[in-house]
PDB file of C-alpha atoms in Angstrom:
ATOM      1  CA  MET A  26      18.489   1.663   4.487  1.00 93.00           C
ATOM      2  CA  ILE A  27      16.964   4.619   2.655  1.00 96.00           C
ATOM      3  CA  LYS A  28      17.694   8.109   3.969  1.00 97.00           C
ATOM      4  CA  VAL A  29      15.853  11.102   2.546  1.00 97.00           C
ATOM      5  CA  ALA A  30      16.750  14.550   3.876  1.00 97.00           C
ATOM      6  CA  HIS A  31      14.991  17.849   3.073  1.00 97.00           C
ATOM      7  CA  LEU A  32      13.926  16.684  -0.388  1.00 97.00           C
ATOM      8  CA  THR A  33      12.405  19.465  -2.493  1.00 96.00           C
ATOM      9  CA  LYS A  34      11.297  19.611  -6.123  1.00 96.00           C
ATOM     10  CA  ARG A  35       9.895  22.651  -7.915  1.00 95.00           C
ATOM     11  CA  PHE A  36       8.384  22.968 -11.382  1.00 93.00           C
ATOM     12  CA  VAL A  37       8.394  26.637 -12.425  1.00 87.00           C
ATOM     13  CA  GLN A  38       6.023  28.182  -9.848  1.00 82.00           C
ATOM     14  CA  GLN A  39       4.738  24.915  -8.366  1.00 91.00           C
ATOM     15  CA  VAL A  40       6.353  23.116  -5.418  1.00 93.00           C
ATOM     16  CA  ALA A  41       5.687  19.403  -6.022  1.00 94.00           C
ATOM     17  CA  VAL A  42       7.716  18.093  -3.056  1.00 95.00           C
ATOM     18  CA  ASP A  43       8.382  20.338  -0.086  1.00 94.00           C
ATOM     19  CA  ASP A  44      11.184  19.595   2.427  1.00 95.00           C
ATOM     20  CA  LEU A  45      10.514  15.846   2.707  1.00 96.00           C
ATOM     21  CA  SER A  46      12.603  13.821   5.192  1.00 96.00           C
ATOM     22  CA  PHE A  47      12.324  10.177   6.295  1.00 96.00           C
ATOM     23  CA  THR A  48      14.311   6.980   6.911  1.00 97.00           C
ATOM     24  CA  ILE A  49      13.267   3.420   5.992  1.00 96.00           C
ATOM     25  CA  GLU A  50      14.904   0.292   7.428  1.00 94.00           C
ATOM     26  CA  PRO A  51      15.133  -3.213   5.872  1.00 92.00           C
ATOM     27  CA  GLY A  52      12.059  -5.325   6.578  1.00 90.00           C
ATOM     28  CA  GLU A  53       9.670  -2.377   6.449  1.00 94.00           C
ATOM     29  CA  VAL A  54       6.789  -2.249   3.957  1.00 94.00           C
ATOM     30  CA  VAL A  55       5.884   1.414   3.596  1.00 95.00           C
ATOM     31  CA  GLY A  56       2.652   2.628   2.069  1.00 93.00           C
ATOM     32  CA  PHE A  57       3.201   5.978   0.397  1.00 91.00           C
ATOM     33  CA  LEU A  58      -0.234   7.614   0.294  1.00 90.00           C
ATOM     34  CA  GLY A  59      -1.720  10.815  -0.950  1.00 86.00           C
ATOM     35  CA  PRO A  60      -4.401  12.308  -3.218  1.00 86.00           C
ATOM     36  CA  ASN A  61      -3.738  12.989  -6.886  1.00 82.00           C
ATOM     37  CA  GLY A  62      -1.161  15.736  -7.253  1.00 84.00           C
ATOM     38  CA  ALA A  63       0.219  15.236  -3.737  1.00 88.00           C
ATOM     39  CA  GLY A  64       3.776  14.583  -4.957  1.00 89.00           C
ATOM     40  CA  LYS A  65       3.881  10.770  -4.719  1.00 88.00           C
ATOM     41  CA  SER A  66       5.005  10.053  -8.278  1.00 86.00           C
ATOM     42  CA  THR A  67       7.516  12.905  -8.224  1.00 91.00           C
ATOM     43  CA  THR A  68       9.042  11.484  -5.025  1.00 93.00           C
ATOM     44  CA  MET A  69       9.188   7.972  -6.544  1.00 90.00           C
ATOM     45  CA  LYS A  70      10.967   9.333  -9.619  1.00 91.00           C
ATOM     46  CA  MET A  71      13.539  11.084  -7.432  1.00 95.00           C
ATOM     47  CA  LEU A  72      14.057   7.955  -5.300  1.00 95.00           C
ATOM     48  CA  THR A  73      14.774   5.916  -8.431  1.00 94.00           C
ATOM     49  CA  GLY A  74      17.091   8.531  -9.939  1.00 94.00           C
ATOM     50  CA  PHE A  75      14.910   9.445 -12.923  1.00 91.00           C
ATOM     51  CA  LEU A  76      14.332  12.977 -11.655  1.00 94.00           C
ATOM     52  CA  ALA A  77      16.859  15.239  -9.934  1.00 95.00           C
ATOM     53  CA  PRO A  78      15.769  17.099  -6.780  1.00 96.00           C
ATOM     54  CA  CYS A  79      16.126  20.854  -6.520  1.00 95.00           C
ATOM     55  CA  GLU A  80      17.269  20.506  -2.915  1.00 96.00           C
ATOM     56  CA  GLY A  81      17.991  17.739  -0.435  1.00 97.00           C
ATOM     57  CA  SER A  82      19.605  14.320  -0.634  1.00 97.00           C
ATOM     58  CA  ILE A  83      18.691  10.652  -1.116  1.00 97.00           C
ATOM     59  CA  SER A  84      20.829   7.741   0.048  1.00 97.00           C
ATOM     60  CA  ILE A  85      19.951   4.218  -1.157  1.00 97.00           C
ATOM     61  CA  CYS A  86      21.806   1.536   0.822  1.00 95.00           C
ATOM     62  CA  GLY A  87      24.663   3.973   1.409  1.00 95.00           C
ATOM     63  CA  PHE A  88      24.849   5.304  -2.178  1.00 97.00           C
ATOM     64  CA  ASP A  89      23.919   8.881  -3.045  1.00 97.00           C
ATOM     65  CA  ILE A  90      21.334   8.807  -5.838  1.00 96.00           C
ATOM     66  CA  GLU A  91      22.851  11.858  -7.583  1.00 95.00           C
ATOM     67  CA  ARG A  92      26.594  11.253  -7.178  1.00 95.00           C
ATOM     68  CA  GLN A  93      26.499   7.421  -7.356  1.00 97.00           C
ATOM     69  CA  THR A  94      23.431   6.952  -9.525  1.00 95.00           C
ATOM     70  CA  LEU A  95      24.212   3.561 -11.099  1.00 94.00           C
ATOM     71  CA  LYS A  96      25.378   2.024  -7.835  1.00 95.00           C
ATOM     72  CA  ALA A  97      22.223   3.247  -6.118  1.00 96.00           C
ATOM     73  CA  GLN A  98      19.972   2.061  -8.943  1.00 94.00           C
ATOM     74  CA  ARG A  99      21.492  -1.426  -8.778  1.00 94.00           C
ATOM     75  CA  GLN A 100      20.002  -1.712  -5.295  1.00 96.00           C
ATOM     76  CA  ILE A 101      16.496  -0.914  -6.602  1.00 96.00           C
ATOM     77  CA  GLY A 102      13.816  -3.042  -8.206  1.00 94.00           C
ATOM     78  CA  TYR A 103      11.189  -0.770  -9.765  1.00 93.00           C
ATOM     79  CA  LEU A 104       7.654  -1.608 -10.878  1.00 90.00           C
ATOM     80  CA  PRO A 105       6.174   1.476 -12.571  1.00 84.00           C
ATOM     81  CA  GLU A 106       2.432   2.083 -12.697  1.00 77.00           C
ATOM     82  CA  GLY A 107       0.820  -0.137 -15.346  1.00 71.00           C
ATOM     83  CA  ALA A 108       3.845  -2.498 -15.437  1.00 69.00           C
ATOM     84  CA  PRO A 109       4.798  -1.672 -19.068  1.00 75.00           C
ATOM     85  CA  CYS A 110       6.348  -4.610 -20.945  1.00 87.00           C
ATOM     86  CA  TYR A 111       6.966  -5.629 -24.551  1.00 91.00           C
ATOM     87  CA  GLY A 112       3.651  -7.268 -25.379  1.00 91.00           C
ATOM     88  CA  ASP A 113       4.867  -9.265 -28.391  1.00 94.00           C
ATOM     89  CA  MET A 114       7.601 -11.015 -26.375  1.00 96.00           C
ATOM     90  CA  THR A 115       7.005 -14.181 -24.402  1.00 97.00           C
ATOM     91  CA  VAL A 116       7.405 -14.006 -20.631  1.00 96.00           C
ATOM     92  CA  GLY A 117      10.604 -16.067 -20.783  1.00 96.00           C
ATOM     93  CA  ASP A 118      12.151 -13.999 -23.600  1.00 97.00           C
ATOM     94  CA  PHE A 119      11.289 -10.744 -21.844  1.00 97.00           C
ATOM     95  CA  LEU A 120      12.973 -11.818 -18.602  1.00 97.00           C
ATOM     96  CA  VAL A 121      16.048 -13.047 -20.503  1.00 97.00           C
ATOM     97  CA  PHE A 122      16.156  -9.644 -22.223  1.00 96.00           C
ATOM     98  CA  ILE A 123      15.988  -7.826 -18.880  1.00 95.00           C
ATOM     99  CA  ALA A 124      18.714 -10.087 -17.432  1.00 96.00           C
ATOM    100  CA  GLN A 125      20.969  -9.329 -20.410  1.00 96.00           C
ATOM    101  CA  ILE A 126      20.429  -5.588 -19.947  1.00 93.00           C
ATOM    102  CA  ARG A 127      21.488  -6.018 -16.314  1.00 92.00           C
ATOM    103  CA  GLY A 128      24.729  -7.649 -17.472  1.00 92.00           C
ATOM    104  CA  TYR A 129      24.033 -11.328 -16.768  1.00 95.00           C
ATOM    105  CA  ARG A 130      25.327 -13.983 -19.157  1.00 96.00           C
ATOM    106  CA  GLY A 131      25.492 -17.773 -19.428  1.00 95.00           C
ATOM    107  CA  GLN A 132      24.572 -19.843 -16.384  1.00 96.00           C
ATOM    108  CA  ALA A 133      24.155 -16.792 -14.146  1.00 95.00           C
ATOM    109  CA  LEU A 134      21.538 -15.395 -16.532  1.00 97.00           C
ATOM    110  CA  LYS A 135      19.637 -18.681 -16.648  1.00 96.00           C
ATOM    111  CA  GLU A 136      19.651 -19.007 -12.850  1.00 96.00           C
ATOM    112  CA  ARG A 137      18.417 -15.446 -12.314  1.00 95.00           C
ATOM    113  CA  VAL A 138      15.567 -15.864 -14.772  1.00 97.00           C
ATOM    114  CA  MET A 139      14.460 -19.234 -13.382  1.00 96.00           C
ATOM    115  CA  ARG A 140      14.620 -17.919  -9.823  1.00 93.00           C
ATOM    116  CA  ALA A 141      12.474 -14.884 -10.690  1.00 93.00           C
ATOM    117  CA  ILE A 142       9.940 -17.077 -12.518  1.00 94.00           C
ATOM    118  CA  ALA A 143       9.653 -19.409  -9.513  1.00 92.00           C
ATOM    119  CA  LEU A 144       9.504 -16.552  -7.018  1.00 87.00           C
ATOM    120  CA  VAL A 145       6.427 -14.952  -8.580  1.00 87.00           C
ATOM    121  CA  GLU A 146       4.894 -18.209  -9.846  1.00 88.00           C
ATOM    122  CA  LEU A 147       5.033 -17.653 -13.614  1.00 93.00           C
ATOM    123  CA  GLU A 148       5.846 -21.229 -14.649  1.00 94.00           C
ATOM    124  CA  GLN A 149       2.523 -21.827 -16.413  1.00 94.00           C
ATOM    125  CA  VAL A 150       2.813 -18.784 -18.712  1.00 95.00           C
ATOM    126  CA  VAL A 151       6.535 -18.715 -19.556  1.00 96.00           C
ATOM    127  CA  GLU A 152       5.902 -19.473 -23.241  1.00 96.00           C
ATOM    128  CA  GLN A 153       2.941 -17.099 -23.619  1.00 96.00           C
ATOM    129  CA  SER A 154       3.269 -13.662 -25.169  1.00 96.00           C
ATOM    130  CA  ILE A 155       2.784 -10.914 -22.591  1.00 95.00           C
ATOM    131  CA  GLU A 156      -0.056  -9.267 -24.527  1.00 94.00           C
ATOM    132  CA  THR A 157      -2.201 -12.420 -24.070  1.00 95.00           C
ATOM    133  CA  LEU A 158      -1.865 -12.440 -20.265  1.00 93.00           C
ATOM    134  CA  SER A 159      -4.434 -11.282 -17.727  1.00 89.00           C
ATOM    135  CA  LYS A 160      -3.738  -8.086 -15.766  1.00 86.00           C
ATOM    136  CA  GLY A 161      -2.769 -10.180 -12.750  1.00 86.00           C
ATOM    137  CA  PHE A 162      -0.124 -12.116 -14.663  1.00 90.00           C
ATOM    138  CA  LYS A 163       1.161  -8.928 -16.307  1.00 90.00           C
ATOM    139  CA  ARG A 164       1.719  -7.520 -12.795  1.00 87.00           C
ATOM    140  CA  ARG A 165       3.602 -10.712 -11.904  1.00 89.00           C
ATOM    141  CA  VAL A 166       5.835 -10.259 -14.959  1.00 93.00           C
ATOM    142  CA  GLY A 167       6.497  -6.695 -13.786  1.00 91.00           C
ATOM    143  CA  LEU A 168       7.388  -7.991 -10.325  1.00 90.00           C
ATOM    144  CA  ALA A 169       9.644 -10.671 -11.837  1.00 92.00           C
ATOM    145  CA  GLN A 170      11.718  -8.107 -13.764  1.00 94.00           C
ATOM    146  CA  ALA A 171      11.885  -5.934 -10.645  1.00 93.00           C
ATOM    147  CA  VAL A 172      13.332  -8.712  -8.438  1.00 92.00           C
ATOM    148  CA  LEU A 173      15.428 -10.481 -11.075  1.00 94.00           C
ATOM    149  CA  HIS A 174      18.675  -8.947  -9.779  1.00 94.00           C
ATOM    150  CA  GLU A 175      17.675  -9.536  -6.119  1.00 92.00           C
ATOM    151  CA  PRO A 176      17.586  -5.857  -5.106  1.00 95.00           C
ATOM    152  CA  GLN A 177      17.578  -4.627  -1.533  1.00 95.00           C
ATOM    153  CA  VAL A 178      14.868  -2.062  -2.288  1.00 96.00           C
ATOM    154  CA  LEU A 179      11.556  -2.607  -4.102  1.00 95.00           C
ATOM    155  CA  ILE A 180       9.614   0.446  -5.277  1.00 94.00           C
ATOM    156  CA  LEU A 181       6.144  -0.460  -6.518  1.00 91.00           C
ATOM    157  CA  ASP A 182       3.833   2.137  -8.057  1.00 86.00           C
ATOM    158  CA  GLU A 183       0.139   1.126  -7.823  1.00 83.00           C
ATOM    159  CA  PRO A 184       0.954  -2.626  -7.911  1.00 85.00           C
ATOM    160  CA  THR A 185      -2.679  -3.845  -7.713  1.00 82.00           C
ATOM    161  CA  ASP A 186      -4.524  -1.041  -9.486  1.00 77.00           C
ATOM    162  CA  GLY A 187      -7.142  -2.419 -11.876  1.00 75.00           C
ATOM    163  CA  LEU A 188      -6.978  -5.997 -10.610  1.00 79.00           C
ATOM    164  CA  ASP A 189      -9.984  -8.038  -9.531  1.00 82.00           C
ATOM    165  CA  PRO A 190     -10.211  -9.205  -5.865  1.00 85.00           C
ATOM    166  CA  ASN A 191      -8.601 -12.606  -6.566  1.00 84.00           C
ATOM    167  CA  GLN A 192      -5.733 -11.052  -8.523  1.00 80.00           C
ATOM    168  CA  LYS A 193      -5.199  -8.448  -5.779  1.00 83.00           C
ATOM    169  CA  HIS A 194      -4.979 -11.217  -3.178  1.00 85.00           C
ATOM    170  CA  GLN A 195      -2.425 -13.116  -5.269  1.00 83.00           C
ATOM    171  CA  VAL A 196      -0.233 -10.078  -5.955  1.00 83.00           C
ATOM    172  CA  ARG A 197      -0.358  -8.958  -2.312  1.00 87.00           C
ATOM    173  CA  LYS A 198       0.704 -12.427  -1.210  1.00 87.00           C
ATOM    174  CA  LEU A 199       3.665 -12.261  -3.600  1.00 85.00           C
ATOM    175  CA  ILE A 200       4.660  -8.819  -2.320  1.00 86.00           C
ATOM    176  CA  LYS A 201       4.572 -10.047   1.290  1.00 88.00           C
ATOM    177  CA  ASN A 202       6.883 -12.916   0.347  1.00 86.00           C
ATOM    178  CA  LEU A 203       9.220 -10.560  -1.515  1.00 84.00           C
ATOM    179  CA  ALA A 204       9.340  -8.141   1.426  1.00 87.00           C
ATOM    180  CA  VAL A 205      11.344 -10.460   3.702  1.00 87.00           C
ATOM    181  CA  GLY A 206      14.692  -8.751   4.403  1.00 88.00           C
ATOM    182  CA  ARG A 207      14.023  -5.975   1.886  1.00 92.00           C
ATOM    183  CA  ILE A 208      12.725  -2.423   1.917  1.00 95.00           C
ATOM    184  CA  VAL A 209       9.419  -2.186   0.061  1.00 95.00           C
ATOM    185  CA  ILE A 210       7.788   1.125  -0.832  1.00 95.00           C
ATOM    186  CA  ILE A 211       4.286   0.990  -2.277  1.00 92.00           C
ATOM    187  CA  SER A 212       2.907   4.156  -3.815  1.00 87.00           C
ATOM    188  CA  THR A 213      -0.869   3.832  -3.852  1.00 83.00           C
ATOM    189  CA  HIS A 214      -4.203   5.593  -3.547  1.00 77.00           C
ATOM    190  CA  ILE A 215      -5.946   2.312  -2.633  1.00 78.00           C
ATOM    191  CA  LEU A 216      -6.376   2.576   1.127  1.00 83.00           C
ATOM    192  CA  GLU A 217      -7.120  -1.127   1.680  1.00 81.00           C
ATOM    193  CA  GLU A 218      -3.580  -1.768   0.415  1.00 83.00           C
ATOM    194  CA  VAL A 219      -2.206  -0.150   3.556  1.00 87.00           C
ATOM    195  CA  GLY A 220      -3.987  -2.450   5.974  1.00 84.00           C
ATOM    196  CA  ALA A 221      -3.346  -5.518   3.815  1.00 84.00           C
ATOM    197  CA  LEU A 222       0.369  -5.033   3.151  1.00 88.00           C
ATOM    198  CA  CYS A 223       2.074  -2.249   5.051  1.00 93.00           C
ATOM    199  CA  THR A 224       3.881  -2.016   8.358  1.00 93.00           C
ATOM    200  CA  ARG A 225       4.054   1.750   8.064  1.00 94.00           C
ATOM    201  CA  ALA A 226       1.978   4.464   6.401  1.00 94.00           C
ATOM    202  CA  MET A 227       3.302   7.784   5.118  1.00 95.00           C
ATOM    203  CA  LEU A 228       0.683  10.301   4.002  1.00 93.00           C
ATOM    204  CA  ILE A 229       1.828  13.115   1.749  1.00 92.00           C
ATOM    205  CA  HIS A 230      -0.281  16.119   0.798  1.00 92.00           C
ATOM    206  CA  GLN A 231       0.725  19.161  -1.241  1.00 91.00           C
ATOM    207  CA  GLY A 232       4.282  17.869  -1.211  1.00 92.00           C
ATOM    208  CA  ARG A 233       4.557  17.705   2.576  1.00 94.00           C
ATOM    209  CA  LEU A 234       4.621  14.707   4.889  1.00 94.00           C
ATOM    210  CA  LEU A 235       1.502  14.853   7.098  1.00 92.00           C
ATOM    211  CA  VAL A 236       1.642  11.461   8.835  1.00 92.00           C
ATOM    212  CA  ASP A 237       4.265   8.755   9.349  1.00 95.00           C
ATOM    213  CA  GLU A 238       2.993   5.950  11.587  1.00 94.00           C
ATOM    214  CA  THR A 239       1.690   2.380  11.650  1.00 94.00           C
ATOM    215  CA  PRO A 240      -1.571   1.572   9.844  1.00 92.00           C
ATOM    216  CA  TYR A 241      -3.173   0.787  13.216  1.00 91.00           C
ATOM    217  CA  ALA A 242      -2.176   4.197  14.591  1.00 93.00           C
ATOM    218  CA  LEU A 243      -3.594   5.805  11.469  1.00 92.00           C
ATOM    219  CA  GLN A 244      -6.862   3.886  11.875  1.00 91.00           C
ATOM    220  CA  SER A 245      -7.052   4.929  15.525  1.00 92.00           C
ATOM    221  CA  ARG A 246      -7.447   8.538  14.358  1.00 92.00           C
ATOM    222  CA  SER A 247     -10.781   7.555  12.835  1.00 94.00           C
ATOM    223  CA  ARG A 248     -14.102   8.540  14.377  1.00 94.00           C
ATOM    224  CA  TYR A 249     -15.004   4.863  14.025  1.00 95.00           C
ATOM    225  CA  HIS A 250     -12.065   3.514  16.019  1.00 96.00           C
ATOM    226  CA  GLN A 251     -13.533   1.013  18.537  1.00 96.00           C
ATOM    227  CA  ALA A 252     -17.010   1.471  17.018  1.00 97.00           C
ATOM    228  CA  VAL A 253     -19.274  -1.579  17.138  1.00 97.00           C
ATOM    229  CA  THR A 254     -21.246  -2.551  14.041  1.00 96.00           C
ATOM    230  CA  LEU A 255     -24.074  -5.063  14.332  1.00 95.00           C
ATOM    231  CA  LEU A 256     -26.627  -6.539  11.945  1.00 95.00           C
ATOM    232  CA  PRO A 257     -29.833  -7.343  13.867  1.00 94.00           C
ATOM    233  CA  GLU A 258     -32.579  -9.715  12.795  1.00 93.00           C
ATOM    234  CA  GLN A 259     -35.273  -7.422  14.192  1.00 90.00           C
ATOM    235  CA  PRO A 260     -35.579  -3.680  15.002  1.00 90.00           C
ATOM    236  CA  LEU A 261     -33.670  -2.749  18.155  1.00 93.00           C
ATOM    237  CA  ASP A 262     -34.319  -0.106  20.792  1.00 93.00           C
ATOM    238  CA  ARG A 263     -31.978   2.618  19.575  1.00 92.00           C
ATOM    239  CA  GLN A 264     -32.529   4.769  22.669  1.00 93.00           C
ATOM    240  CA  LEU A 265     -31.387   1.853  24.813  1.00 95.00           C
ATOM    241  CA  LEU A 266     -28.282   1.461  22.661  1.00 96.00           C
ATOM    242  CA  GLN A 267     -27.623   5.200  22.847  1.00 94.00           C
ATOM    243  CA  SER A 268     -27.801   5.061  26.658  1.00 95.00           C
ATOM    244  CA  VAL A 269     -24.894   2.604  26.941  1.00 96.00           C
ATOM    245  CA  PRO A 270     -21.949   4.391  28.656  1.00 96.00           C
ATOM    246  CA  GLY A 271     -19.326   5.417  26.117  1.00 96.00           C
ATOM    247  CA  VAL A 272     -21.660   5.366  23.084  1.00 97.00           C
ATOM    248  CA  LEU A 273     -21.395   8.687  21.266  1.00 96.00           C
ATOM    249  CA  ALA A 274     -23.869   8.037  18.439  1.00 96.00           C
ATOM    250  CA  VAL A 275     -25.949   5.336  16.757  1.00 96.00           C
ATOM    251  CA  GLU A 276     -25.807   5.348  12.941  1.00 95.00           C
ATOM    252  CA  GLU A 277     -27.895   3.209  10.591  1.00 93.00           C
ATOM    253  CA  ASN A 278     -26.769   1.922   7.219  1.00 91.00           C
ATOM    254  CA  PRO A 279     -29.886   2.076   5.002  1.00 90.00           C
ATOM    255  CA  LEU A 280     -28.427  -0.450   2.547  1.00 89.00           C
ATOM    256  CA  ASP A 281     -28.430  -3.445   4.879  1.00 90.00           C
ATOM    257  CA  GLY A 282     -30.049  -2.182   8.091  1.00 90.00           C
ATOM    258  CA  SER A 283     -26.885  -2.557  10.140  1.00 94.00           C
ATOM    259  CA  LEU A 284     -26.216  -0.235  13.075  1.00 96.00           C
ATOM    260  CA  THR A 285     -22.879   1.342  13.918  1.00 96.00           C
ATOM    261  CA  LEU A 286     -22.404   2.446  17.519  1.00 97.00           C
ATOM    262  CA  VAL A 287     -19.735   5.140  17.552  1.00 97.00           C
ATOM    263  CA  ALA A 288     -17.543   5.103  20.668  1.00 97.00           C
ATOM    264  CA  ALA A 289     -16.553   8.301  22.449  1.00 96.00           C
ATOM    265  CA  PRO A 290     -12.801   9.008  22.157  1.00 93.00           C
ATOM    266  CA  GLY A 291     -10.806   6.613  24.329  1.00 92.00           C
ATOM    267  CA  GLN A 292     -13.823   4.422  25.156  1.00 95.00           C
ATOM    268  CA  VAL A 293     -14.140   0.650  24.596  1.00 96.00           C
ATOM    269  CA  ILE A 294     -17.842  -0.153  24.277  1.00 97.00           C
ATOM    270  CA  PHE A 295     -17.904  -3.703  22.913  1.00 97.00           C
ATOM    271  CA  PRO A 296     -18.219  -5.544  26.289  1.00 96.00           C
ATOM    272  CA  ALA A 297     -21.191  -3.388  27.348  1.00 96.00           C
ATOM    273  CA  ILE A 298     -22.889  -3.764  23.956  1.00 96.00           C
ATOM    274  CA  ASN A 299     -22.364  -7.524  23.974  1.00 95.00           C
ATOM    275  CA  GLN A 300     -23.816  -7.764  27.490  1.00 95.00           C
ATOM    276  CA  LEU A 301     -26.857  -5.669  26.503  1.00 96.00           C
ATOM    277  CA  ILE A 302     -27.567  -7.904  23.512  1.00 95.00           C
ATOM    278  CA  TYR A 303     -27.444 -10.967  25.780  1.00 94.00           C
ATOM    279  CA  GLN A 304     -29.672  -9.389  28.444  1.00 95.00           C
ATOM    280  CA  GLN A 305     -32.309  -8.264  25.915  1.00 95.00           C
ATOM    281  CA  GLY A 306     -32.250 -11.566  24.034  1.00 95.00           C
ATOM    282  CA  TRP A 307     -31.708  -9.795  20.709  1.00 95.00           C
ATOM    283  CA  GLN A 308     -30.892 -11.927  17.659  1.00 94.00           C
ATOM    284  CA  VAL A 309     -27.866 -10.498  15.866  1.00 95.00           C
ATOM    285  CA  ARG A 310     -26.434 -11.982  12.681  1.00 94.00           C
ATOM    286  CA  GLU A 311     -23.150 -10.064  12.723  1.00 93.00           C
ATOM    287  CA  LEU A 312     -21.230  -8.243  15.435  1.00 95.00           C
ATOM    288  CA  GLU A 313     -17.797  -6.701  15.015  1.00 95.00           C
ATOM    289  CA  VAL A 314     -15.484  -4.093  16.451  1.00 96.00           C
ATOM    290  CA  GLU A 315     -14.086  -1.632  13.921  1.00 94.00           C
ATOM    291  CA  ARG A 316     -10.397  -0.717  13.966  1.00 91.00           C
ATOM    292  CA  GLY A 317     -11.150   2.540  12.165  1.00 92.00           C
ATOM    293  CA  ARG A 318     -11.887   3.686   8.632  1.00 90.00           C
ATOM    294  CA  LEU A 319      -8.859   4.774   6.657  1.00 90.00           C
ATOM    295  CA  ASP A 320     -10.915   6.551   4.016  1.00 89.00           C
ATOM    296  CA  GLU A 321     -12.396   8.841   6.661  1.00 90.00           C
ATOM    297  CA  VAL A 322      -8.944   9.574   8.141  1.00 91.00           C
ATOM    298  CA  PHE A 323      -7.550  10.183   4.651  1.00 90.00           C
ATOM    299  CA  ARG A 324     -10.282  12.709   3.809  1.00 89.00           C
ATOM    300  CA  SER A 325      -9.960  14.409   7.166  1.00 88.00           C
ATOM    301  CA  LEU A 326      -6.194  14.851   6.932  1.00 88.00           C
ATOM    302  CA  THR A 327      -6.028  15.906   3.291  1.00 86.00           C
ATOM    303  CA  ARG A 328      -8.890  18.375   3.657  1.00 80.00           C
ATOM    304  CA  GLY A 329      -7.202  19.974   6.629  1.00 58.00           C
ATOM    305  CA  ASP A 330     -10.027  19.407   9.090  1.00 47.00           C
ATOM    306  CA  ALA A 331      -8.338  16.775  11.256  1.00 42.00           C
ATOM    307  CA  ALA A 332      -8.691  17.119  14.979  1.00 40.00           C
TER     308      ALA A 332
END
């Protein structure tokens, strides 16, 4: 368990983190969100013991990060942003080096390294130098060093930033597998990461915690929660669509001609829209119900104009 109580960090006249409190249980994957300068990186550095708070306390699996720093840090696997490694070393040599730093020797060292390699699927590049790897494999090497000592807590800073869609899918799959029985904290500005990976979303802005809830609850704050988006094969009667009970607005996407029917708060409009399409005999290529748009919620909350 991680317990954070009244965490505060000031730099001269600036308050980077302001009275932050939360608890995270094993098995939770927490997305730590916020715009640039919100205090995410400062909080991550305090959680890992690299930066001392001005006020407040942090407990990592029962160990105080300030009074029992090494014991607390042994519970943590940390993947910093960019996953810095020694580029001229091979993957295998780098992981052996990390294992030695962590105090492993002999058979225990070999077992830890082989287990980490298998866990993040690095077998095919073990003999390659890190500088020759793709970004996706470099992230895997970063994950391997983070889990080599089988920590109870994984703290990952922008784990998929800069990766292509296939690499993102692979790394997210690995993180889901690694999350079983552990606490995982993902600091990110990539909103799709929240829906893809997280069981909980914490939004921080100007050093303060604005939201702490499930991704679905966060999406339900969106204007587009329960909206229906359809892609017709011919022009539709927009006035007829607008007249459906519960439809607040009809919006057109000029890029592909799709229509988004915005639902009034608390209304479920899909059954009525589906019935209307059937009755009118309209040909529709795509029809989906939106859970909500995280980018819209993010902008609304961090600009201070949330409902």
